[in-house]
């Protein structure tokens, strides 16, 4: 897994690449906690995310749900078809709102 963060305009961009699964979710969660923005929008750039399992989806969902409840704007961009399909089958876009999920760059 490869993780990086940058500030682009008023948005904190978190890039996730590789596999987000049982063996990497702890690393991802620690990375998020370290770089979690207090305010401003958050963009999850998943262009390099090749695979996500239910553990990874659960971790992402918890973060996205927290952001949504705190009314902190977020978006998920550069979703490949396989990752989007997994999220869609699990009902994540419908639950949080399709407007947060983009298959294109932010």
XYZ file of C-alpha atoms in Angstrom:
106
model
C 0.000 0.000 0.000
C 1.110 3.530 -0.768
C -0.335 6.535 1.065
C 0.289 10.241 0.536
C -1.282 13.551 1.501
C -1.193 17.020 -0.014
C -2.986 20.311 0.396
C -4.553 21.503 -2.846
C -6.428 24.757 -2.485
C -8.724 24.369 0.501
C -8.822 20.583 0.226
C -6.735 17.952 1.914
C -6.099 15.226 -0.662
C -5.420 11.737 0.646
C -4.131 9.315 -1.995
C -4.494 5.596 -1.467
C -2.834 3.093 -3.801
C -2.396 -0.661 -3.784
C -4.615 -2.868 -1.654
C -6.767 -1.789 1.276
C -7.547 -4.990 3.100
C -7.232 -6.824 6.405
C -3.438 -6.677 6.280
C -3.176 -2.932 5.495
C -6.213 -1.321 7.148
C -4.364 -0.567 10.406
C -1.685 1.330 8.474
C -4.380 3.247 6.562
C -6.286 4.192 9.726
C -3.094 5.409 11.450
C -2.228 7.469 8.360
C -5.702 9.018 8.308
C -5.613 9.881 12.008
C -2.219 11.542 11.581
C -3.345 13.644 8.587
C -7.015 14.123 9.462
C -7.946 17.726 8.696
C -9.835 19.619 11.361
C -11.766 21.641 8.809
C -11.927 22.103 5.071
C -12.867 19.523 2.522
C -11.259 16.130 2.215
C -10.655 14.385 -1.104
C -9.929 10.671 -1.194
C -8.067 10.051 -4.451
C -8.344 6.313 -5.061
C -6.775 6.245 -8.534
C -4.166 3.724 -7.441
C -6.461 1.585 -5.292
C -6.515 -1.798 -6.981
C -8.386 -3.858 -4.396
C -10.494 -3.321 -1.298
C -12.015 -6.022 0.900
C -14.815 -5.739 3.467
C -12.360 -4.645 6.180
C -11.125 -1.819 3.976
C -14.664 -0.799 3.024
C -15.620 -0.786 6.708
C -12.708 1.507 7.526
C -13.502 3.897 4.667
C -17.187 3.885 5.543
C -16.493 4.772 9.186
C -14.319 7.721 8.107
C -16.783 8.931 5.484
C -19.712 8.577 7.885
C -17.851 10.615 10.527
C -17.072 13.345 8.002
C -20.692 13.382 6.879
C -22.011 13.583 10.450
C -19.604 16.453 11.173
C -20.819 18.175 8.010
C -17.263 18.244 6.708
C -17.275 18.158 2.902
C -15.636 15.148 1.302
C -15.422 13.467 -2.032
C -14.039 10.253 -3.399
C -12.520 10.505 -6.861
C -10.735 8.425 -9.466
C -12.601 5.258 -8.581
C -11.870 2.394 -10.910
C -14.795 0.207 -11.981
C -13.892 -2.742 -9.741
C -13.590 -0.661 -6.565
C -16.761 1.298 -7.367
C -18.646 -1.939 -7.977
C -17.613 -3.290 -4.572
C -18.746 -0.076 -2.871
C -21.962 -0.036 -4.892
C -22.852 -3.675 -4.115
C -22.380 -2.867 -0.419
C -24.671 0.176 -0.786
C -22.048 2.736 0.261
C -22.779 5.419 -2.390
C -26.526 5.125 -1.813
C -26.052 5.360 1.967
C -23.727 8.392 1.953
C -24.958 10.038 -1.248
C -23.859 9.509 -4.838
C -22.686 13.126 -5.006
C -19.597 12.197 -2.980
C -18.390 9.592 -5.473
C -16.693 10.522 -8.739
C -14.947 8.239 -11.162
C -13.020 11.174 -12.598
C -10.307 13.385 -11.085
C -11.414 16.028 -8.605
